[in-house]
Short mmCIF file of C-alpha atoms in Angstrom, two decimals:
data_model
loop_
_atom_site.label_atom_id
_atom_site.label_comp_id
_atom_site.label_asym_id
_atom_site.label_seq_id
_atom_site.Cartn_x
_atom_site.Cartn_y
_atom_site.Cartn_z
CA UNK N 1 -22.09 -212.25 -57.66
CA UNK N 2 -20.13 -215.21 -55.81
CA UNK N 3 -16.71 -215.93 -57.15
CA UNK N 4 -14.59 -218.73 -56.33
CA UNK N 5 -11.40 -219.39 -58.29
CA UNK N 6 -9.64 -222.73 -58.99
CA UNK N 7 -5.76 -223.52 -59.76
CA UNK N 8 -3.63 -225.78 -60.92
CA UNK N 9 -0.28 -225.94 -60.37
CA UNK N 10 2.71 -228.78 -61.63
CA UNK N 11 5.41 -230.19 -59.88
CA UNK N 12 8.91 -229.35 -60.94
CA UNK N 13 12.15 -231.17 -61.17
CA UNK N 14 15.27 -229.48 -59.82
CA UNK N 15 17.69 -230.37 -62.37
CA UNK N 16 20.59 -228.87 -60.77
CA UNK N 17 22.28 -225.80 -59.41
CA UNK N 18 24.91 -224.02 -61.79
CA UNK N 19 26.92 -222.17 -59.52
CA UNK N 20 27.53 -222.14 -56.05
CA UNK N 21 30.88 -220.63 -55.84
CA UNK N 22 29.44 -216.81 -56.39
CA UNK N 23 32.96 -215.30 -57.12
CA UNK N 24 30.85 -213.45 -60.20
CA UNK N 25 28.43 -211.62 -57.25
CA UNK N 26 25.51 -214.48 -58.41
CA UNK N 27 25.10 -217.66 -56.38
CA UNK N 28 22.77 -220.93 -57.25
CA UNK N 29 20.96 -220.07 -60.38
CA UNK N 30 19.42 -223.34 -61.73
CA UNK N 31 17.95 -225.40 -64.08
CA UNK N 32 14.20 -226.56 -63.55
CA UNK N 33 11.79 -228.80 -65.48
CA UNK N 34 7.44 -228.81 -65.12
CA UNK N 35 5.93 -232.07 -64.78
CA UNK N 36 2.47 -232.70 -65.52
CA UNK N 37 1.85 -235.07 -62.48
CA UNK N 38 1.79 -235.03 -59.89
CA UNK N 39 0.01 -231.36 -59.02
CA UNK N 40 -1.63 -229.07 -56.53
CA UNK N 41 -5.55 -228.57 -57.18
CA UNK N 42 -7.10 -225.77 -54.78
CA UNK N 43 -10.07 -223.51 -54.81
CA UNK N 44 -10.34 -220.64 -52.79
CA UNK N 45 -13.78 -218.76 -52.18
CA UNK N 46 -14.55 -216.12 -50.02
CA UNK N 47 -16.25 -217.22 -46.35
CA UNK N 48 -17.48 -215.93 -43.09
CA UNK N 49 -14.48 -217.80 -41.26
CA UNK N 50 -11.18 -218.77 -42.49
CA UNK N 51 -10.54 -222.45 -43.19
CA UNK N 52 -8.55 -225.24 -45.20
CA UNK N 53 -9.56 -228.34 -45.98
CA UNK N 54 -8.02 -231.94 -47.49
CA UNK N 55 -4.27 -232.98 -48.25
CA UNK N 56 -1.66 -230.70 -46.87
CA UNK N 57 -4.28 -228.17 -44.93
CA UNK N 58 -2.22 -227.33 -42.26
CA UNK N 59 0.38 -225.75 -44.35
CA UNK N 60 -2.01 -224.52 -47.27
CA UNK N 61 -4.03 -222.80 -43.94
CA UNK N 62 -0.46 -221.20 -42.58
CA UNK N 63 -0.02 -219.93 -46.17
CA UNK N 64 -3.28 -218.06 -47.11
CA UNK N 65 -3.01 -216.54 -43.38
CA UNK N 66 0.17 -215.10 -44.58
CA UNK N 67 -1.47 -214.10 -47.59
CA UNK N 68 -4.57 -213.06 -46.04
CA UNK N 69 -2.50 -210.32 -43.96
CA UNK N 70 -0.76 -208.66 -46.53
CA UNK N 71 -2.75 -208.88 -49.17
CA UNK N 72 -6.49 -208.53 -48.23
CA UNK N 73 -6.35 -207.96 -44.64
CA UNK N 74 -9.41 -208.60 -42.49
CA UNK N 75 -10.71 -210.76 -45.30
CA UNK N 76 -12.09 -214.56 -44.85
CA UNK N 77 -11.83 -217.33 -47.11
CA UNK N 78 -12.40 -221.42 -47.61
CA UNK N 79 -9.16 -223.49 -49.28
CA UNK N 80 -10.70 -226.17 -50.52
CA UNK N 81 -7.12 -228.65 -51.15
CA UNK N 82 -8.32 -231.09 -53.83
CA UNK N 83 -4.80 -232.80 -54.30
CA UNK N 84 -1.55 -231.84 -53.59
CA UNK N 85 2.35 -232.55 -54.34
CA UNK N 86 3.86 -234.78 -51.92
CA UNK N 87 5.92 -232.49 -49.27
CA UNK N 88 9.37 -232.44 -48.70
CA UNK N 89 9.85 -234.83 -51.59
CA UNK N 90 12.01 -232.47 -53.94
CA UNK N 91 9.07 -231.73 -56.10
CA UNK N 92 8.21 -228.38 -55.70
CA UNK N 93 5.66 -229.02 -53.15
CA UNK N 94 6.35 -225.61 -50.82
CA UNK N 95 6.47 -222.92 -53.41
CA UNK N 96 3.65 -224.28 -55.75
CA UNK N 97 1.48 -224.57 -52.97
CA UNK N 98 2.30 -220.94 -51.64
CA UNK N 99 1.95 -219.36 -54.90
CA UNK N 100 -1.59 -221.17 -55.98
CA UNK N 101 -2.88 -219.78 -53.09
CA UNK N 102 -1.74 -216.10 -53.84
CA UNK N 103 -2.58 -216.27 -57.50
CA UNK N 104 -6.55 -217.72 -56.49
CA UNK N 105 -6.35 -214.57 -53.64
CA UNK N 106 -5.32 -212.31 -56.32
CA UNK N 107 -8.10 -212.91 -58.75
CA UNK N 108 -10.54 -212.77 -56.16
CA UNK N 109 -9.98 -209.53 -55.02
CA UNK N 110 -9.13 -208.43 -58.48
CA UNK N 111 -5.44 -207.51 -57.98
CA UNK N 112 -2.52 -207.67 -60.80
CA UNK N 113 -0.45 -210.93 -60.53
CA UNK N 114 2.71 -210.69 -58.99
CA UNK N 115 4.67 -214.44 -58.92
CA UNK N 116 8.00 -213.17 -58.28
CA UNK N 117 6.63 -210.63 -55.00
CA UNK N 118 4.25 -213.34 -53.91
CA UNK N 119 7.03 -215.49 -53.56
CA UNK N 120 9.63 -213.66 -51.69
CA UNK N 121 6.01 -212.75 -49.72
CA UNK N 122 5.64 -216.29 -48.54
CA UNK N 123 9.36 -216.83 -47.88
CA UNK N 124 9.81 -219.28 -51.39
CA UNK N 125 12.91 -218.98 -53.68
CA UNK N 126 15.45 -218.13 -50.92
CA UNK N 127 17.79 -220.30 -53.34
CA UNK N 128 15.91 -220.73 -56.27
CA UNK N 129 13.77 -218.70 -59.24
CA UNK N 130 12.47 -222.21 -60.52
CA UNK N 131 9.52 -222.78 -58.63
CA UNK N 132 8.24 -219.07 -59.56
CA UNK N 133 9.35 -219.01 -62.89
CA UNK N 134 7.43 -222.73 -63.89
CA UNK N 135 5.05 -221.72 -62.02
CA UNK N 136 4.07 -218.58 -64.75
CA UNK N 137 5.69 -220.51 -67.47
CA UNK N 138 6.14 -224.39 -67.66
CA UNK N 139 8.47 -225.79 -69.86
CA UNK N 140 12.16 -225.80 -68.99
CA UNK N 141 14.13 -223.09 -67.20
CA UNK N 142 17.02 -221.37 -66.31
CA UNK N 143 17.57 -218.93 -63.13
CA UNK N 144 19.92 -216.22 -62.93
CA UNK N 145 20.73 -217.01 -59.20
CA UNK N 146 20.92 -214.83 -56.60
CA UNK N 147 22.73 -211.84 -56.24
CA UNK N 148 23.63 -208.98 -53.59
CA UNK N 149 19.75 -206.77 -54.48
CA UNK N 150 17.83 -210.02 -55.76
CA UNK N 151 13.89 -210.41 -54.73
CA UNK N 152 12.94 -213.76 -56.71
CA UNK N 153 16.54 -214.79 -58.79
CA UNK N 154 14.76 -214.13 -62.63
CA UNK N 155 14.02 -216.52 -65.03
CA UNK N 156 16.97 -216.15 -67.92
CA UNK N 157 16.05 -218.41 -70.35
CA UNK N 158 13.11 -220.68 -70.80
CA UNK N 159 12.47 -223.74 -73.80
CA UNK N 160 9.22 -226.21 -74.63
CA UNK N 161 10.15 -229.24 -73.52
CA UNK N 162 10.45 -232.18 -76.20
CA UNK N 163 7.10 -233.57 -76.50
CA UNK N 164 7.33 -236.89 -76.67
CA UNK N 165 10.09 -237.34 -74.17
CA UNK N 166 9.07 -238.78 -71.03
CA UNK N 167 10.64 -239.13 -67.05
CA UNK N 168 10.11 -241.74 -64.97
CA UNK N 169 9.84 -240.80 -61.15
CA UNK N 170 11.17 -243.11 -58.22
CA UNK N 171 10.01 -241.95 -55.08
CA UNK N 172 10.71 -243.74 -51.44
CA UNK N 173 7.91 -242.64 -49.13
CA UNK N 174 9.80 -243.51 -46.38
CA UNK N 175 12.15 -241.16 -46.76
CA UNK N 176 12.19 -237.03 -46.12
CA UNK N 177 14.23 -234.68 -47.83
CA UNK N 178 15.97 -231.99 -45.91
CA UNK N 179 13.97 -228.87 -45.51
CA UNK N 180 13.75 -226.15 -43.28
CA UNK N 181 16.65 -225.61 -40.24
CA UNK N 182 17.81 -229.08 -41.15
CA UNK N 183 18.57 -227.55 -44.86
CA UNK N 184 20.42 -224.29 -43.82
CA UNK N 185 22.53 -226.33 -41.59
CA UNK N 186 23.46 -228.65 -44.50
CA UNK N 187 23.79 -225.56 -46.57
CA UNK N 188 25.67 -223.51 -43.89
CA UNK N 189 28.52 -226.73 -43.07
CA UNK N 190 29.11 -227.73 -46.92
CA UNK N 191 32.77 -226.49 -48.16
CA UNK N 192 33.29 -223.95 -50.68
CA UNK N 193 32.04 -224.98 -53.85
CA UNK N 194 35.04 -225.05 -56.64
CA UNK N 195 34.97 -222.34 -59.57
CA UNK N 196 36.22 -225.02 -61.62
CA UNK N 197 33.22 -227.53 -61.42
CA UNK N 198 30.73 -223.76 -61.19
CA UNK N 199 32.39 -223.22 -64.88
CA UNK N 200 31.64 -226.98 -66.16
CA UNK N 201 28.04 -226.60 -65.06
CA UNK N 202 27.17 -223.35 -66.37
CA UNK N 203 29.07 -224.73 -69.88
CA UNK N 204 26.74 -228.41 -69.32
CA UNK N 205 23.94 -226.33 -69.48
CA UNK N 206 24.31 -223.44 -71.91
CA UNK N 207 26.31 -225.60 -74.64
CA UNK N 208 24.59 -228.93 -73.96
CA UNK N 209 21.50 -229.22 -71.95
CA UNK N 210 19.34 -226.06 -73.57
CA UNK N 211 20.95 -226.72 -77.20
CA UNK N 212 20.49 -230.12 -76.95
CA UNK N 213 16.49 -229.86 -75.66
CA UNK N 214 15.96 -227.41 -78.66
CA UNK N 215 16.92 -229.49 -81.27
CA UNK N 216 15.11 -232.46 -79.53
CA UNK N 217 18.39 -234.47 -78.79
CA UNK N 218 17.60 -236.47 -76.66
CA UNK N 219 21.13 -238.39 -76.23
CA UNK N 220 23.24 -235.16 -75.94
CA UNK N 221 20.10 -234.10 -73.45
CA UNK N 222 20.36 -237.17 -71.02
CA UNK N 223 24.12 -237.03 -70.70
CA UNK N 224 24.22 -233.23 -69.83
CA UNK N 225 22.11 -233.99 -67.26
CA UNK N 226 23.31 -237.02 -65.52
CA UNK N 227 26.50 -234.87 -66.08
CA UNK N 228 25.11 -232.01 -63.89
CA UNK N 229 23.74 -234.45 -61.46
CA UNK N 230 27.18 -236.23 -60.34
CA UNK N 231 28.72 -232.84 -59.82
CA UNK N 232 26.00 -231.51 -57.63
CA UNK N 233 25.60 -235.03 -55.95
CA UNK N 234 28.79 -235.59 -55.37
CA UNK N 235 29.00 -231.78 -53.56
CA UNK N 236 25.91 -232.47 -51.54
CA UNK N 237 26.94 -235.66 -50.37
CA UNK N 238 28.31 -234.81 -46.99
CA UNK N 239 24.59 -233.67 -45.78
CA UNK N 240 22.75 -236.93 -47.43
CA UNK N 241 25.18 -239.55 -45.66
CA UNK N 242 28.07 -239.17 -48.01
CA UNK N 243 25.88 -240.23 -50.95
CA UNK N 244 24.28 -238.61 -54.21
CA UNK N 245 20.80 -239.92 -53.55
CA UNK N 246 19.11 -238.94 -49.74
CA UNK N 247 17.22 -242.77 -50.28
CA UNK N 248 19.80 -245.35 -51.40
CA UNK N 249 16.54 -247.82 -52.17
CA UNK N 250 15.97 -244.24 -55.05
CA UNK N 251 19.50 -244.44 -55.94
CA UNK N 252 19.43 -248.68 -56.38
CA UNK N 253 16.55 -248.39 -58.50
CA UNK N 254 17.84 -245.51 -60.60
CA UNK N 255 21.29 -247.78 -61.08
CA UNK N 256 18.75 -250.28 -62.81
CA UNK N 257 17.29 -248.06 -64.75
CA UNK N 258 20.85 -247.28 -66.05
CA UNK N 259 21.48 -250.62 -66.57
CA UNK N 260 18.59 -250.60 -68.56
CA UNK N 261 18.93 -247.87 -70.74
CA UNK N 262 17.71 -244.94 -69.19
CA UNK N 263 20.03 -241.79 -68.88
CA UNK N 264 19.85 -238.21 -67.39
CA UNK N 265 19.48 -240.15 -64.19
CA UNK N 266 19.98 -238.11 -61.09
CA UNK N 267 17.56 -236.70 -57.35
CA UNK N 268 15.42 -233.50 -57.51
CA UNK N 269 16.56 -231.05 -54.88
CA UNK N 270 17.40 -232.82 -51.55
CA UNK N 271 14.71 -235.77 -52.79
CA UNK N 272 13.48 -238.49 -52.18
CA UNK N 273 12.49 -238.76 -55.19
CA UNK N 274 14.86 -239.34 -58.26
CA UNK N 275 14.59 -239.43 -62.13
CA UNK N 276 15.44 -240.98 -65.40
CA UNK N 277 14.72 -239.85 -68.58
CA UNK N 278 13.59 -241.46 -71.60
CA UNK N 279 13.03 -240.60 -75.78
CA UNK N 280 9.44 -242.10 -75.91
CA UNK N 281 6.58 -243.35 -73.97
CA UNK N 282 6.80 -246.99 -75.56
CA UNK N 283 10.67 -246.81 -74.12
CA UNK N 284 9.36 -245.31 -71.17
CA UNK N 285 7.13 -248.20 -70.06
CA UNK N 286 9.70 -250.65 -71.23
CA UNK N 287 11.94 -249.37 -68.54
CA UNK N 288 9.24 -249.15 -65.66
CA UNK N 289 8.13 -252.66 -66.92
CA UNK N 290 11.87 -254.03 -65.91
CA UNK N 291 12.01 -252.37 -62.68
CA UNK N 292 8.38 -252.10 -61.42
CA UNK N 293 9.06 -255.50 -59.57
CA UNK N 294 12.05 -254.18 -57.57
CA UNK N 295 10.79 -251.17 -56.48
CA UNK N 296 7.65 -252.78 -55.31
CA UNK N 297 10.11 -255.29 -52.70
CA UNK N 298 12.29 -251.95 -52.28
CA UNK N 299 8.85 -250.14 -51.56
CA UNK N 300 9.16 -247.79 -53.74
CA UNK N 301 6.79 -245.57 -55.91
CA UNK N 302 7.11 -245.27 -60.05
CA UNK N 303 5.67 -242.92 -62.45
CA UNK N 304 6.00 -242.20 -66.24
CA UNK N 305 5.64 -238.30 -66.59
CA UNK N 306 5.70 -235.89 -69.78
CA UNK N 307 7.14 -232.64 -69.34
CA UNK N 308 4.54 -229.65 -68.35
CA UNK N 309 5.02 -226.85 -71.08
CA UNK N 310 2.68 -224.08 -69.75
CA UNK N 311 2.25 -222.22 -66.60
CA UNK N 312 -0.33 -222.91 -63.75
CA UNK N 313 -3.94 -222.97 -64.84
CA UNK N 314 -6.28 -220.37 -62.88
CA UNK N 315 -10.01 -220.86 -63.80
CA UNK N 316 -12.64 -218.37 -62.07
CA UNK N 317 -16.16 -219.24 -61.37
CA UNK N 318 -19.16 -216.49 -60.85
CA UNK N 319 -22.24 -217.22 -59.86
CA UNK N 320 -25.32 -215.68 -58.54
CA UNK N 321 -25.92 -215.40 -54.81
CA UNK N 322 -29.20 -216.87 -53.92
#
């Protein structure tokens, strides 16, 4: 038999960090969102020389080598990329990518799945649990942070996200979010992070945010979050030229979108790309339908997204060798 498995794995907003002080031995810890587009689409099958193919193969390649080496070493396979998340555009792009490949290696070679090893394996989560912990589960999350013995910080807490709520995406392609050095740098040269804005996000998120998404409120929802997002933009500031938004075409557009109506408005990790959220999908393309005309002169990209509320898909296919 011939087996070649398939995945599917969602972006992810990065809602916010909750603590970056660390007084209480845990640092980061955050709260994470799935998205059902855009999304990584791989299949891996086993070959007689190791290659990777279409968007992002360069990095996918880099990855199942890793993978390759600790997992089945000596092996050979073909990464078939059939669409992948933008990079370096605060979606999730890195860690999704890193831990489709391991989960499609794993079923091939018939090993238990291990998200949380696979991604301190491949060097994802130094920070964060989300991209590991939506990657198994969807919906929205919270991380535990890090702390002094942590692998992969642990998913803590973890709701369905409201149906019928929707997020519109801004993206500015000509802009990079910081990543790599250029992100421990930023990370290494920012000042101490306050207790007393660590305590208001923690509180944002446990007494507003999660209660607030679980009764399907989505007013008390969209102001925790644009909330959280001023606190943490206004901290990370210095490294994005002293404003909340690393594109200020992103931020513009998302000050329209305000204007508008929109709320829970803030950027996704170190962006580009930002977000708005709104109750409906009718309200949803209201809102693009008033800005679509200024982010097309600003050269921007817009989306209307639901929230992903289950883990990544991995399909297996047998077949007979002729």
């Amino acid at each position: 038999m011939r087996i070649s498995v398939s995945v599917v794995a969602a972006a992810r907003l990065h809602l916010g960090f909750l603590d970056m002080n660390g007084a209480l031995g845990r640092k980061f810890g955050g709260l994470g969102l799935s998205i059902d587009a855009p999304a990584t689409r791989l299949t891996l099958r086993p070959a007689e020389a190791m290659e990777a193919t279409g968007p992002d193969a360069e990095r996918a390649r880099a990855l199942l080598e890793n993978a390759v080496a600790a997992l089945a070493p000596g092996k050979r396979y073909r990464l078939t990329m059939e669409q992948a998340i933008p990079p370096h555009s605060g979606l999730g792009s890195g860690t999704q990518l890193a831990l489709a490949i391991t989960a499609a290696l794993r079923r091939i070679e018939d090993l238990p799945q291990h998200v949380e090893a696979d991604a301190a394996l491949l060097q994802r989560g130094a920070r964060s649990g989300l991209g590991a912990g939506l990657f198994t589960r969807g919906g929205l999350v919270v991380d535990g942070g890090r702390g002094a013995d942590t692998t992969t910080p642990p998913v803590i807490s973890r709701l369905a996200f409201p149906e019928t709520w929707r997020i519109l995406l801004v993206s500015d392609p000509a802009a990079i979010g910081l990543h790599g050095a250029e992100e421990r740098k930023a990370f290494a040269e920012l000042p101490p992070f306050s207790e007393a804005d660590a305590g208001k996000l923690c509180r944002l998120v446990l007494m507003q945010a999660l209660p607030a998404a679980a009764e399907e409120d989505f007013v008390a929802f969209g102001a925790a979050v644009t909330a959280i997002q001023s606190i943490v933009g206004d901290y990370f500031a210095p490294a994005q030229g002293g404003r909340r938004f690393t594109s200020a075409a992103v931020e513009n557009l998302l000050a329209r979108l305000a204007e508008a109506g929109a709320t829970g408005v803030g950027q996704t990790s170190w962006g580009p790309t930002g977000f708005a959220f709104a109750p409906n999908e009718a309200e949803a393309r209201r809102l693009e339908a008033r800005v679509r005309g200024a982010a097309e002169a600003s050269g921007l990209s817009l989306a209307v997204v639901a929230g992903a509320d289950r883990g990544a898909r991995i399909d297996a296919v047998y077949a007979e060798i002729a």
